[in-house]
CSV table of C-alpha atoms in Angstrom, one decimal:
chain,number,residue,atom,x,y,z
D,10,MET,CA,0.0,0.0,0.0
D,11,ARG,CA,2.9,2.3,0.9
D,12,ASP,CA,4.5,1.7,-2.5
D,13,GLU,CA,1.2,2.4,-4.2
D,14,ALA,CA,0.8,5.8,-2.3
D,15,GLU,CA,4.4,6.7,-3.1
D,16,LEU,CA,3.9,5.7,-6.8
D,17,LEU,CA,0.8,8.0,-6.9
D,18,ARG,CA,2.8,10.9,-5.3
D,19,ASP,CA,5.6,10.3,-7.9
D,20,ILE,CA,3.0,10.3,-10.7
D,21,ARG,CA,1.4,13.5,-9.4
D,22,ARG,CA,4.9,15.2,-9.0
D,23,GLU,CA,5.7,14.2,-12.6
D,24,LEU,CA,2.4,15.5,-13.9
D,25,LEU,CA,2.8,18.7,-11.9
D,26,ARG,CA,6.4,19.1,-13.2
D,27,ALA,CA,5.3,18.4,-16.8
D,28,SER,CA,2.4,20.9,-16.4
D,29,ARG,CA,4.7,23.6,-15.1
D,30,GLU,CA,7.2,22.9,-17.9
D,31,LYS,CA,4.4,23.2,-20.4
D,32,GLN,CA,3.1,26.4,-18.8
D,33,LYS,CA,6.7,27.8,-19.0
D,34,GLU,CA,7.0,26.9,-22.6
D,35,THR,CA,3.6,28.4,-23.4
D,36,ARG,CA,4.5,31.6,-21.6
D,37,GLU,CA,7.9,31.8,-23.4
D,38,ARG,CA,6.2,31.1,-26.8
D,39,ARG,CA,3.5,33.8,-26.2
D,40,GLU,CA,6.2,36.3,-25.1
D,41,ARG,CA,8.1,35.5,-28.3
D,42,GLU,CA,4.9,35.9,-30.4
D,43,ARG,CA,4.1,39.2,-28.6
D,44,ALA,CA,7.6,40.5,-29.2
D,45,GLU,CA,7.4,39.4,-32.9
D,46,ARG,CA,4.0,41.1,-33.3
D,47,ALA,CA,5.4,44.3,-31.7
D,48,ALA,CA,8.4,44.3,-33.9
D,49,ASN,CA,6.3,43.7,-37.0
D,50,TRP,CA,4.0,46.5,-36.0
D,51,LYS,CA,6.9,48.8,-35.4
D,52,THR,CA,8.3,47.9,-38.8
D,53,ARG,CA,4.9,48.4,-40.4
D,54,GLN,CA,4.4,51.8,-38.7
D,55,ALA,CA,7.9,52.9,-40.0
D,56,ARG,CA,6.8,52.3,-43.7
D,57,GLU,CA,3.0,52.5,-43.7
D,58,ILE,CA,0.2,54.7,-42.6
D,59,THR,CA,-2.6,52.5,-41.4
D,60,TYR,CA,-4.9,55.0,-39.7
D,61,LEU,CA,-5.6,58.8,-40.0
D,62,GLY,CA,-8.9,59.0,-38.3
D,63,PRO,CA,-12.5,57.9,-38.8
D,64,GLY,CA,-13.8,58.3,-42.4
D,65,VAL,CA,-10.4,58.9,-43.9
D,66,SER,CA,-8.5,55.7,-43.3
D,67,ALA,CA,-10.1,53.3,-45.9
D,68,GLY,CA,-7.7,52.5,-48.7
D,69,LEU,CA,-4.7,54.3,-47.3
D,70,ASN,CA,-2.4,51.5,-48.4
D,71,HIS,CA,-4.1,50.9,-51.8
D,72,VAL,CA,-1.0,51.4,-53.8
D,73,GLU,CA,-2.2,50.6,-57.3
D,74,SER,CA,-1.3,53.3,-59.8
D,75,ASP,CA,-1.0,53.9,-63.5
D,76,GLU,CA,2.8,54.1,-63.8
D,77,ALA,CA,2.7,55.0,-67.5
D,78,LYS,CA,0.3,57.9,-66.9
D,79,LEU,CA,2.4,59.2,-64.1
D,80,ARG,CA,5.6,58.9,-66.1
D,81,ASP,CA,4.0,60.6,-69.2
D,82,ALA,CA,2.8,63.5,-67.0
D,83,GLY,CA,6.3,63.8,-65.4
D,84,LEU,CA,4.9,63.0,-62.0
D,85,PRO,CA,6.8,61.1,-59.3
D,86,GLN,CA,6.0,57.4,-58.9
D,87,LEU,CA,5.4,57.1,-55.2
D,88,GLY,CA,4.0,53.6,-54.4
D,89,ASP,CA,3.6,53.9,-50.6
D,90,ALA,CA,3.9,56.1,-47.6
D,91,ALA,CA,7.5,55.3,-47.1
D,92,SER,CA,8.5,56.4,-50.6
D,93,ILE,CA,6.4,59.6,-50.3
D,94,ALA,CA,8.0,60.5,-47.0
D,95,ALA,CA,11.5,59.7,-48.3
D,96,ALA,CA,10.9,61.9,-51.4
D,97,MET,CA,9.7,64.7,-49.1
D,98,GLY,CA,12.8,64.3,-46.8
D,99,ILE,CA,10.7,63.3,-43.7
D,100,ARG,CA,10.0,60.2,-41.8
D,101,VAL,CA,6.7,58.3,-42.2
D,102,GLY,CA,5.8,59.3,-38.6
D,103,GLU,CA,6.1,62.9,-39.5
D,104,LEU,CA,3.9,62.4,-42.6
D,105,ARG,CA,1.4,60.6,-40.5
D,106,PHE,CA,1.4,63.4,-37.9
D,107,LEU,CA,0.8,66.0,-40.6
D,108,ALA,CA,-1.9,64.0,-42.4
D,109,PHE,CA,-3.9,62.9,-39.3
D,110,SER,CA,-7.5,64.0,-39.6
D,111,ARG,CA,-8.1,67.4,-38.1
D,112,ASP,CA,-11.5,66.3,-36.9
D,113,VAL,CA,-9.9,64.1,-34.2
D,114,SER,CA,-6.4,65.4,-33.9
D,115,ARG,CA,-5.4,67.2,-30.7
D,116,VAL,CA,-2.9,69.3,-32.7
D,117,SER,CA,-3.9,71.9,-35.2
D,118,HIS,CA,-1.5,72.4,-38.1
D,119,TYR,CA,-3.2,75.7,-38.9
D,120,GLU,CA,-3.1,79.2,-37.4
D,121,THR,CA,-6.5,80.9,-37.6
D,122,PHE,CA,-6.8,84.6,-37.8
D,123,ARG,CA,-9.1,87.3,-39.4
D,124,VAL,CA,-8.4,89.9,-42.0
D,125,ALA,CA,-10.6,92.9,-43.0
D,126,LYS,CA,-12.4,92.6,-46.3
D,127,LYS,CA,-12.5,95.6,-48.7
D,128,SER,CA,-16.3,95.3,-48.7
D,129,GLY,CA,-16.5,95.4,-44.9
D,130,GLY,CA,-16.5,92.6,-42.4
D,131,THR,CA,-13.8,90.0,-42.0
D,132,ARG,CA,-12.5,87.0,-43.7
D,133,THR,CA,-11.3,84.0,-41.6
D,134,ILE,CA,-7.9,82.7,-42.8
D,135,ARG,CA,-6.5,79.3,-41.8
D,136,ALA,CA,-2.8,79.4,-42.7
D,137,PRO,CA,-0.7,76.2,-42.4
D,138,ARG,CA,2.0,76.2,-39.8
D,139,PRO,CA,5.6,75.8,-41.0
D,140,ARG,CA,5.9,72.0,-41.0
D,141,LEU,CA,2.6,71.5,-42.9
D,142,LYS,CA,3.4,74.4,-45.2
D,143,ALA,CA,6.7,72.7,-46.1
D,144,ALA,CA,4.9,69.4,-47.0
D,145,GLN,CA,2.3,71.3,-48.9
D,146,ARG,CA,4.9,73.2,-50.9
D,147,TRP,CA,6.6,69.9,-51.8
D,148,ILE,CA,3.3,68.5,-53.1
D,149,LEU,CA,2.8,71.7,-55.0
D,150,GLU,CA,6.2,71.8,-56.6
D,151,HIS,CA,6.6,68.0,-57.3
D,152,VAL,CA,3.0,67.1,-58.2
D,153,LEU,CA,0.4,69.8,-58.6
D,154,ASP,CA,2.6,72.3,-60.6
D,155,ARG,CA,3.2,69.5,-63.2
D,156,VAL,CA,-0.5,68.9,-63.8
D,157,PRO,CA,-2.0,70.8,-66.7
D,158,VAL,CA,-4.6,73.4,-65.6
D,159,HIS,CA,-7.5,74.7,-67.8
D,160,GLU,CA,-6.6,77.9,-69.6
D,161,ALA,CA,-9.5,79.8,-68.0
D,162,ALA,CA,-8.2,79.2,-64.5
D,163,HIS,CA,-6.5,82.3,-63.0
D,164,GLY,CA,-6.7,81.8,-59.2
D,165,PHE,CA,-3.5,80.7,-57.4
D,166,ARG,CA,-1.6,80.4,-60.7
D,167,ARG,CA,1.9,81.9,-61.3
D,168,GLY,CA,1.8,84.6,-63.8
D,169,ARG,CA,-2.0,85.0,-63.4
D,170,SER,CA,-3.8,87.8,-61.6
D,171,VAL,CA,-7.0,89.6,-61.2
D,172,ARG,CA,-5.8,91.7,-64.2
D,173,THR,CA,-5.2,88.7,-66.5
D,174,ASN,CA,-8.6,87.3,-65.4
D,175,ALA,CA,-10.3,90.6,-66.4
D,176,GLU,CA,-8.5,91.3,-69.7
D,177,PRO,CA,-10.7,88.9,-71.8
D,178,HIS,CA,-13.8,90.7,-70.5
D,179,VAL,CA,-12.8,94.3,-71.3
D,180,ASN,CA,-15.4,96.2,-73.3
D,181,GLN,CA,-18.0,93.5,-72.7
D,182,ALA,CA,-21.6,94.7,-72.2
D,183,ILE,CA,-22.0,92.7,-69.0
D,184,VAL,CA,-19.4,91.4,-66.6
D,185,VAL,CA,-20.5,89.4,-63.5
D,186,ASN,CA,-18.1,89.2,-60.6
D,187,LEU,CA,-18.8,86.5,-58.1
D,188,ASP,CA,-17.0,85.5,-54.9
D,189,LEU,CA,-17.9,82.0,-53.5
D,190,ALA,CA,-18.4,82.5,-49.8
D,191,ASP,CA,-16.3,80.1,-47.6
D,192,PHE,CA,-15.2,78.0,-50.6
D,193,PHE,CA,-12.1,76.4,-49.2
D,194,PRO,CA,-13.8,74.7,-46.2
D,195,THR,CA,-16.2,73.0,-48.6
D,196,VAL,CA,-13.3,71.1,-50.2
D,197,ARG,CA,-13.4,68.0,-48.1
D,198,TYR,CA,-11.2,64.9,-47.9
D,199,PRO,CA,-13.1,62.8,-50.5
D,200,ARG,CA,-12.7,65.4,-53.2
D,201,VAL,CA,-9.0,65.8,-52.5
D,202,LYS,CA,-8.5,62.0,-52.4
D,203,GLY,CA,-10.4,61.6,-55.6
D,204,MET,CA,-8.3,64.2,-57.4
D,205,PHE,CA,-5.1,62.5,-56.4
D,206,GLN,CA,-6.5,59.1,-57.4
D,207,TRP,CA,-7.4,60.6,-60.8
D,208,LEU,CA,-3.7,61.6,-61.3
């Protein structure tokens, strides 16, 4: 009977030891997997932008493009966030920071102030701060300035002015001058995204 009790104790000890060993192996495996996931996430964050806020994150890493169309237009072929950031001379983290949706960001990349209108009242101006302005300038110089613009467009074009806009209308019987109130705030993310996808 004593041998049987001792045998049972030995079996229990062995089962407990095996169980503890298995638990240790499981803990170590899970820790390795967690560390691997963290390293993969860090690597992914260094080259991709996966989230910019609700309503603007879908398709961020959709990298399909018409390379021939870009080449023919003299536009840079930038296949992902890492290549865009590298071309701009910044890190992907900086690009993410500048692009994060202003609806949920705690940081504003714009300085807001008012200027007097000639007609009376004030106009609200939202001017980009230096870091965003530098990124916008890069996009202007390397992308947008290379895209053909309709001949009738005069606003925000080099070599064009109120005068060049008015010249074709001199000596006309009727000239209508319109100013779209608060136009720029109506240009929302889907329109901007669509324009760049069209390129």
